mmCIF file of C-alpha atoms in Angstrom:
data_model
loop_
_atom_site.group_PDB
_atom_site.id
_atom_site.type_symbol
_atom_site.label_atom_id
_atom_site.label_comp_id
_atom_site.label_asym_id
_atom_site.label_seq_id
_atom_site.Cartn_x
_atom_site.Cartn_y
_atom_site.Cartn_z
ATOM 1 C CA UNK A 401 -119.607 -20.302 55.011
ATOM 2 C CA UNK A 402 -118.050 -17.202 53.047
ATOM 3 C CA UNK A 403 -114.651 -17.152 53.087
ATOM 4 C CA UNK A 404 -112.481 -14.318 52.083
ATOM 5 C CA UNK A 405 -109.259 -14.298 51.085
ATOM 6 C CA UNK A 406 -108.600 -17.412 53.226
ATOM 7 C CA UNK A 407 -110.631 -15.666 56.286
ATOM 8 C CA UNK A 408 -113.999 -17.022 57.940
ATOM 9 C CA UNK A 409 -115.870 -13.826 57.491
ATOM 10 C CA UNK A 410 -119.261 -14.645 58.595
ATOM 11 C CA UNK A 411 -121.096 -17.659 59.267
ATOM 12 C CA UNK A 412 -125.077 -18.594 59.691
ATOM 13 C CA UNK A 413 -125.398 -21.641 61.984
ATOM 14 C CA UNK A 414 -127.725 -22.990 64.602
ATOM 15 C CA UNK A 415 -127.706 -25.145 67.357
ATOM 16 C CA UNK A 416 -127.537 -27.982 65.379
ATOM 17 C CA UNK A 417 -123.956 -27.638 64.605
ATOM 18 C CA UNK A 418 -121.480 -30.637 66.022
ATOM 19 C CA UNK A 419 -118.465 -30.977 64.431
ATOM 20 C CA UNK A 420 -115.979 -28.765 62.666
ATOM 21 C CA UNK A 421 -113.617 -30.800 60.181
ATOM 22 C CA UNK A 422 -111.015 -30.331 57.915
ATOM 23 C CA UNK A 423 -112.320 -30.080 54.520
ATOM 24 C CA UNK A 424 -111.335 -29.163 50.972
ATOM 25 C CA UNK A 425 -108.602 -26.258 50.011
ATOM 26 C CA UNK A 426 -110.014 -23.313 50.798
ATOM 27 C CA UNK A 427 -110.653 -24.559 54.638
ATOM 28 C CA UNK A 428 -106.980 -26.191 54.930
ATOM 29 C CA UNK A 429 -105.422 -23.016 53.758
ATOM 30 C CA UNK A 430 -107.629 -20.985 55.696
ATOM 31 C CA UNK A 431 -105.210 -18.539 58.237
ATOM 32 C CA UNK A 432 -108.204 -16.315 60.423
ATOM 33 C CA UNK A 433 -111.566 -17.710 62.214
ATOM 34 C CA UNK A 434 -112.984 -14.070 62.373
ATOM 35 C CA UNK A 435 -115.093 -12.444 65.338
ATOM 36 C CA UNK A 436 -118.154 -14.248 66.629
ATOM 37 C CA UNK A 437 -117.671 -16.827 63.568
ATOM 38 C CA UNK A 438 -118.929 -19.718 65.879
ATOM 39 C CA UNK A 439 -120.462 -17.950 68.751
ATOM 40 C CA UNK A 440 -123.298 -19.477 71.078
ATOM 41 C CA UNK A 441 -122.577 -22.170 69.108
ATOM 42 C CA UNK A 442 -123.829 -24.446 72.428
ATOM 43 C CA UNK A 443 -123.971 -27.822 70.854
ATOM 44 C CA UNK A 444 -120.756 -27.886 68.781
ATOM 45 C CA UNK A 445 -118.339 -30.798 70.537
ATOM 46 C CA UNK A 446 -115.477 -30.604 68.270
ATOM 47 C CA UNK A 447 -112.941 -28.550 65.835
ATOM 48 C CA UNK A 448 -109.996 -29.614 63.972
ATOM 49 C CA UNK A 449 -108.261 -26.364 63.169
ATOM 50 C CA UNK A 450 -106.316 -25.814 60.052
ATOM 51 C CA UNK A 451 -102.883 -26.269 60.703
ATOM 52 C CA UNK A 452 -102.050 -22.638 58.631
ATOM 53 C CA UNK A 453 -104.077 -21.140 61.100
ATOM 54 C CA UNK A 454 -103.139 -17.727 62.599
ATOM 55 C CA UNK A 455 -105.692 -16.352 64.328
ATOM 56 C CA UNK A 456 -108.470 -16.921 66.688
ATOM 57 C CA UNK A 457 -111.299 -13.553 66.435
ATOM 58 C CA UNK A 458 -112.640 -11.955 69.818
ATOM 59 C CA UNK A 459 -115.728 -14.260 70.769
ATOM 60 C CA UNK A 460 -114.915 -16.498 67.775
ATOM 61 C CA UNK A 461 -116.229 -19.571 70.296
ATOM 62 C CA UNK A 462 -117.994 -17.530 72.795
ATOM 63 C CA UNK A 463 -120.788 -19.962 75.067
ATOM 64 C CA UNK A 464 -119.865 -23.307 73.317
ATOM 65 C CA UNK A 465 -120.480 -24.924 76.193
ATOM 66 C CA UNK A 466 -119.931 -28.210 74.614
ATOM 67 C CA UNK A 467 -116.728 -28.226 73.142
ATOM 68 C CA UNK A 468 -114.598 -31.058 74.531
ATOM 69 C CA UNK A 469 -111.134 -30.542 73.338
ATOM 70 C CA UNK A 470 -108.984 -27.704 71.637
ATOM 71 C CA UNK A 471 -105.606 -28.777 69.664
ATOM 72 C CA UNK A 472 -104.235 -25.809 68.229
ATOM 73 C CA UNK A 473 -102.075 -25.574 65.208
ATOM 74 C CA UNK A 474 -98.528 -24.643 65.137
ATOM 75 C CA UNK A 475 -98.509 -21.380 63.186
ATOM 76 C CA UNK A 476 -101.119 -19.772 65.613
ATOM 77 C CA UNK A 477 -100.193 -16.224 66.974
ATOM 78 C CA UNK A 478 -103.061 -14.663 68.262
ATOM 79 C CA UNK A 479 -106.070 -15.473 70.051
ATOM 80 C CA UNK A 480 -108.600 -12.914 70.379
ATOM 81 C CA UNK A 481 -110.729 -11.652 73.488
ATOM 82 C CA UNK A 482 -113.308 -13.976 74.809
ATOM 83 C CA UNK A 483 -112.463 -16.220 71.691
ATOM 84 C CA UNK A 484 -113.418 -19.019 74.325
ATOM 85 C CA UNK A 485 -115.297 -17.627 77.145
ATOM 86 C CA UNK A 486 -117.555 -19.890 78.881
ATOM 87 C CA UNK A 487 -116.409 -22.958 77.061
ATOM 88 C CA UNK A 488 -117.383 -25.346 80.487
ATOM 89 C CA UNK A 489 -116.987 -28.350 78.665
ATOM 90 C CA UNK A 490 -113.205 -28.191 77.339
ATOM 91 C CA UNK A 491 -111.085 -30.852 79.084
ATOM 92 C CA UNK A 492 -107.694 -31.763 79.571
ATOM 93 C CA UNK A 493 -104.149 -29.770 79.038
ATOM 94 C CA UNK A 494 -104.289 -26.064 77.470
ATOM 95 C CA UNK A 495 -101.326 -26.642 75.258
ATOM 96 C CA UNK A 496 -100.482 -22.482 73.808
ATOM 97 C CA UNK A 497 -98.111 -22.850 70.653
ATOM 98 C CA UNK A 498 -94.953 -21.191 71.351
ATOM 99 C CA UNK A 499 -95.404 -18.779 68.500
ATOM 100 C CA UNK A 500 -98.812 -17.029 70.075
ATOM 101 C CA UNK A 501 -97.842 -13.434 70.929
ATOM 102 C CA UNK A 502 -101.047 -12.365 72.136
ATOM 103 C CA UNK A 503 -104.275 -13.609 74.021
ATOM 104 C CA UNK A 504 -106.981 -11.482 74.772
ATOM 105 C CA UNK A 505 -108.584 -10.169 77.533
ATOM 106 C CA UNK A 506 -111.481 -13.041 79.329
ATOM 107 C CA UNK A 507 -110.126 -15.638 76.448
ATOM 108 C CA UNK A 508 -110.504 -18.879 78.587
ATOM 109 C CA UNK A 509 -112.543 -17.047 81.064
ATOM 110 C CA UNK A 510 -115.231 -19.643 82.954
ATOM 111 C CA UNK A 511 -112.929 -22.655 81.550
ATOM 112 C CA UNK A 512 -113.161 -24.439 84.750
ATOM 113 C CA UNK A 513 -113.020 -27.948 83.378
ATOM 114 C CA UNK A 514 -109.237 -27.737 81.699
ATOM 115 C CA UNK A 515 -107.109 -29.622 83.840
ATOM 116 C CA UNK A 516 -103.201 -29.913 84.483
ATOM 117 C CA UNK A 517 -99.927 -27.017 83.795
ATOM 118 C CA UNK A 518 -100.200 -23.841 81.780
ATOM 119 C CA UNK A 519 -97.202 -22.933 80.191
ATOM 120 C CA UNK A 520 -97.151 -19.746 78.378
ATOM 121 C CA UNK A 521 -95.248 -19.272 75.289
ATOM 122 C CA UNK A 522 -91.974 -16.447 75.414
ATOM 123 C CA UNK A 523 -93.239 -14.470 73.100
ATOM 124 C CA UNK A 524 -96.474 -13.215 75.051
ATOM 125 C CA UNK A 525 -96.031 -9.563 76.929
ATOM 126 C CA UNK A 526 -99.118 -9.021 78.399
ATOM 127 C CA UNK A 527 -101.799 -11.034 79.980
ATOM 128 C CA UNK A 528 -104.930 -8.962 79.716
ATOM 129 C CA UNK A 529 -108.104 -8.644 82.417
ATOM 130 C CA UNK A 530 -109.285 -11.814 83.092
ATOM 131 C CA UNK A 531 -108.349 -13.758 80.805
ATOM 132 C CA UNK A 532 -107.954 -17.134 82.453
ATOM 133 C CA UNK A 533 -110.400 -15.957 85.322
ATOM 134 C CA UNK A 534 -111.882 -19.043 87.077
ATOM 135 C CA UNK A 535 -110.063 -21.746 85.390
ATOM 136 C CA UNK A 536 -109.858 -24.041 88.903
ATOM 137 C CA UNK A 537 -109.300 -26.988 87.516
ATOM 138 C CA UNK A 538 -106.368 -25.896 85.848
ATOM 139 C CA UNK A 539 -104.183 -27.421 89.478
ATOM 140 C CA UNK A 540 -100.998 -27.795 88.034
ATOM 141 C CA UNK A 541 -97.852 -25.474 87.639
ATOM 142 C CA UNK A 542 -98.331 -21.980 86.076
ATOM 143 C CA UNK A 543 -95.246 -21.010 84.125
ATOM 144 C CA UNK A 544 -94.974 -17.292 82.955
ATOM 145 C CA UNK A 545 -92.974 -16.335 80.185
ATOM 146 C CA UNK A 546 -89.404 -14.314 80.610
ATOM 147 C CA UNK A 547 -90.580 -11.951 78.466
ATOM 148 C CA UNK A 548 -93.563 -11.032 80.248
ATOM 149 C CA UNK A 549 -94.042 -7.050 81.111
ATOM 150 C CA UNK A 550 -97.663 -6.834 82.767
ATOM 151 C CA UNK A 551 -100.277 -8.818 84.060
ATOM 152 C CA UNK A 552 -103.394 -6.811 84.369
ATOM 153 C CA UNK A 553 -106.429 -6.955 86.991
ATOM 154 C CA UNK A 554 -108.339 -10.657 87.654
ATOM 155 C CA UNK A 555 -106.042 -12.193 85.113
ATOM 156 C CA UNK A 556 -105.802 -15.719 86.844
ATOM 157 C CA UNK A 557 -107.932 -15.192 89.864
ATOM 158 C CA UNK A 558 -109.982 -18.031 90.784
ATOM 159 C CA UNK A 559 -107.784 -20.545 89.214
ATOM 160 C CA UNK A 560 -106.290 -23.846 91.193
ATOM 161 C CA UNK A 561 -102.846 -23.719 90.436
ATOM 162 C CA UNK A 562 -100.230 -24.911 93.021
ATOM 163 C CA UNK A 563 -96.211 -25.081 94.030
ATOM 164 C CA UNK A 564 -94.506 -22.095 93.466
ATOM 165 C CA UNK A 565 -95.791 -18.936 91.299
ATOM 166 C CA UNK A 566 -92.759 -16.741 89.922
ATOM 167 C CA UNK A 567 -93.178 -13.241 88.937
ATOM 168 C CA UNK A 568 -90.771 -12.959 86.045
ATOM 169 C CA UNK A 569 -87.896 -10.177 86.216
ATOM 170 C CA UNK A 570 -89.642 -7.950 84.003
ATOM 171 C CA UNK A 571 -92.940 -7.272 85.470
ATOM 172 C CA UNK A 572 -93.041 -4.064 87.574
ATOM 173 C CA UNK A 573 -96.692 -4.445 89.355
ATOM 174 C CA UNK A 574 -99.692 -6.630 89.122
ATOM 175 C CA UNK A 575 -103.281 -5.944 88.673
ATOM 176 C CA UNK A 576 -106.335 -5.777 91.131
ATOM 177 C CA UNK A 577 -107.219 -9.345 91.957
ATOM 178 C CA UNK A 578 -104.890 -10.697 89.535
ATOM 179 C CA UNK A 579 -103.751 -14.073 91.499
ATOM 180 C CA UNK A 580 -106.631 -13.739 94.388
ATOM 181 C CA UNK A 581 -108.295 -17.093 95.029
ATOM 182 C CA UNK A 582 -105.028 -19.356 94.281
ATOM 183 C CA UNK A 583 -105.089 -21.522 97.323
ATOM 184 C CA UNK A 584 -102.643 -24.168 95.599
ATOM 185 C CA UNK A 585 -99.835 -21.686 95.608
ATOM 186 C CA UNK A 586 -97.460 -22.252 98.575
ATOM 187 C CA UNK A 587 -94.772 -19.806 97.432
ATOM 188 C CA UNK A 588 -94.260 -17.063 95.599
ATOM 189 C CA UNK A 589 -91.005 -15.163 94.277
ATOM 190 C CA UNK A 590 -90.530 -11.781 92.905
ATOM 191 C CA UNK A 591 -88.537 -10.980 90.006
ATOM 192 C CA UNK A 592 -85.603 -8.369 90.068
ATOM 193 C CA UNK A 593 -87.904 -5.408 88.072
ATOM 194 C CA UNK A 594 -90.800 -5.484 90.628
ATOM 195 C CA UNK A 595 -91.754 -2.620 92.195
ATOM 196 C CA UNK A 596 -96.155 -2.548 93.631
ATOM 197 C CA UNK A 597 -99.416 -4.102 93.635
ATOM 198 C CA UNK A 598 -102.807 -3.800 92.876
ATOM 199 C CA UNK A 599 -105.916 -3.886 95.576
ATOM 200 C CA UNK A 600 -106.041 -7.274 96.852
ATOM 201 C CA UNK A 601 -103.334 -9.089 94.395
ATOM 202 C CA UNK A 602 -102.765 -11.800 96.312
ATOM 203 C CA UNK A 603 -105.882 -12.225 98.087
ATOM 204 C CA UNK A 604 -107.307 -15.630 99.216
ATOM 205 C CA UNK A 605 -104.103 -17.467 98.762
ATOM 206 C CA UNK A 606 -104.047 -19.170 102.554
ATOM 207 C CA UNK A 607 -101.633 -21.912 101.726
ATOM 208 C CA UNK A 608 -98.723 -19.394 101.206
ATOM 209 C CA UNK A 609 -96.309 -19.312 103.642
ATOM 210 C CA UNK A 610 -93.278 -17.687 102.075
ATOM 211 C CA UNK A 611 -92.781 -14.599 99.665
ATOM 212 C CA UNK A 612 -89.353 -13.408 98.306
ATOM 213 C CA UNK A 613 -88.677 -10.385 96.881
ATOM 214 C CA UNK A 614 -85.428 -9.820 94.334
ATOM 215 C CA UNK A 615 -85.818 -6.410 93.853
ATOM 216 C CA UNK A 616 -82.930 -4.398 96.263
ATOM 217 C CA UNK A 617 -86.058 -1.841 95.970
ATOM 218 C CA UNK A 618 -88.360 -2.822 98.464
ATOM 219 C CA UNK A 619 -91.895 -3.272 96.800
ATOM 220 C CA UNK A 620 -94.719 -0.450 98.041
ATOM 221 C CA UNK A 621 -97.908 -1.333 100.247
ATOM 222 C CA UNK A 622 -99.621 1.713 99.869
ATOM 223 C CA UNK A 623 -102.493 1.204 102.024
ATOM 224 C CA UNK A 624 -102.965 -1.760 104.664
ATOM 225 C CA UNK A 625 -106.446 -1.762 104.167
ATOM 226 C CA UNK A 626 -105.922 -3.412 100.785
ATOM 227 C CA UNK A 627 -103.250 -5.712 101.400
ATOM 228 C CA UNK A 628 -102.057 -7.406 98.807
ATOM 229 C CA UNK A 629 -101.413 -10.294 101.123
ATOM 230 C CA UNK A 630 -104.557 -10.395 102.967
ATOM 231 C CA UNK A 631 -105.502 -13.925 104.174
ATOM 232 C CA UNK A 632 -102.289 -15.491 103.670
ATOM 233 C CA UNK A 633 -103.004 -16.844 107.154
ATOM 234 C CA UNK A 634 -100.166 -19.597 106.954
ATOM 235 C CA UNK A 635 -97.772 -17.229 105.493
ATOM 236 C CA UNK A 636 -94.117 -17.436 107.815
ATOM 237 C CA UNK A 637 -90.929 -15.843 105.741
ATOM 238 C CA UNK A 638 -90.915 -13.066 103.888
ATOM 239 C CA UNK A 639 -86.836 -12.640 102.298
ATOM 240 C CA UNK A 640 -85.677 -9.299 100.752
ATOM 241 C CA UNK A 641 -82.101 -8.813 99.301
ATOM 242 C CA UNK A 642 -79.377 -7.426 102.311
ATOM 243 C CA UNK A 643 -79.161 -4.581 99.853
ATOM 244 C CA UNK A 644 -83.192 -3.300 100.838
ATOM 245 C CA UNK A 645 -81.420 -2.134 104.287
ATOM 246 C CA UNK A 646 -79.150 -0.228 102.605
#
């Protein structure tokens, strides 16, 4: 391992590598895994971050397929793109730390064995392309954060949540794809801010059957052939605001 200034830097390993532990100074103090530090790394089962820990690279744990469970430290803030794509063996909760600001783009893409809620710290604006993409086993409650501004194309499509899904008051649109696939879902509210879709947003959620919208500003379907509520075959009530009739 070289470490620099308290940062993995780079890293030679093979597939011999099982377990990550916490070691002597320089690893406990450590505050940034760096890119691709542990990538393809398909036998390691285990990592016990360092609770100063900061960051997570892009592809940091890319293709461990074998990695059972992730804990993550209190001080994290960032986790970088495809820091865990492909991980098919995690299990159990995804617990984010409420100080994480930022997860990138296909991060816990292909997770599909994480189980149970995802709650998503305040402080997180943007959920990037994909990055909980096929997560199905995650068949809990998905809670968004307040704060939240966009969520961009494929960002949880695939995955198994159910109950209700609540757009929070300040996202204006959603991406392509971005919820397609959630066939848990059996409601799902607008907040106040919201204003279009993307192709197909909503696709493939058939156990829908009732959508309300806050805004007094009717939300645009621009095109029918790409209806953002295509397949919502058990879908009954749609509510708007009085104020929509204006």
């Amino acid at each position: 391992v070289i470490s620099i200034g308290l940062v993995i830097a780079t890293l030679t390993v093979n597939d011999q590598l099982h377990f990550i532990r916490q070691g002597g100074d320089n690893y406990k103090n450590l505050i940034e895994i760096g890119d691709s530090v542990f990538e393809e790394c398909r036998n390691l089962t285990g990592m016990e971050f360092p609770s100063k820990l900061e960051k997570i690279g892009d592809r940091a744990f890319y293709y461990c397929e074998k990695l059972k469970k992730l804990v993550f430290p209190e001080k994290l803030k960032t986790i970088g793109g495809s820091a865990f794509y492909h991980c098919t063996g995690l299990e159990g909760n995804l617990v984010i730390p409420a100080g994480v600001t930022y997860i990138g783009g296909f991060a816990f893409a292909y997770c599909s064995q994480l189980t149970g809620d995802l709650i998503l710290p305040d402080g997180i604006k943007y959920i990037e392309s994909y990055t909980f993409v096929s997560c199905y086993g995650l068949k809990g409650r998905l809670e968004l954060p307040e704060n939240l501004e966009e969520i961009s194309s494929n960002a949880f499509s695939g995955c198994g949540f159910s109950g209700e899904l609540k757009i929070p008051d300040k996202v204006k649109s959603v991406g392509t794809s971005s919820f397609s696939g959630m066939s848990g879902i059996t409601s799902i509210v607008f907040g106040k801010s919201f204003e279009g879709f993307g192709e197909e947003a909503f696709r493939w959620m058939n156990n829908v059957t009732e959508v309300t919208f806050t805004n007094p500003v009717p939300a645009e379907i621009r095109d029918s052939d790409h209806n953002p509520f295509m397949s919502m075959d058990k879908l009954e009530t749609v509510y708007v605001p009085k104020e929509a009739y204006g």
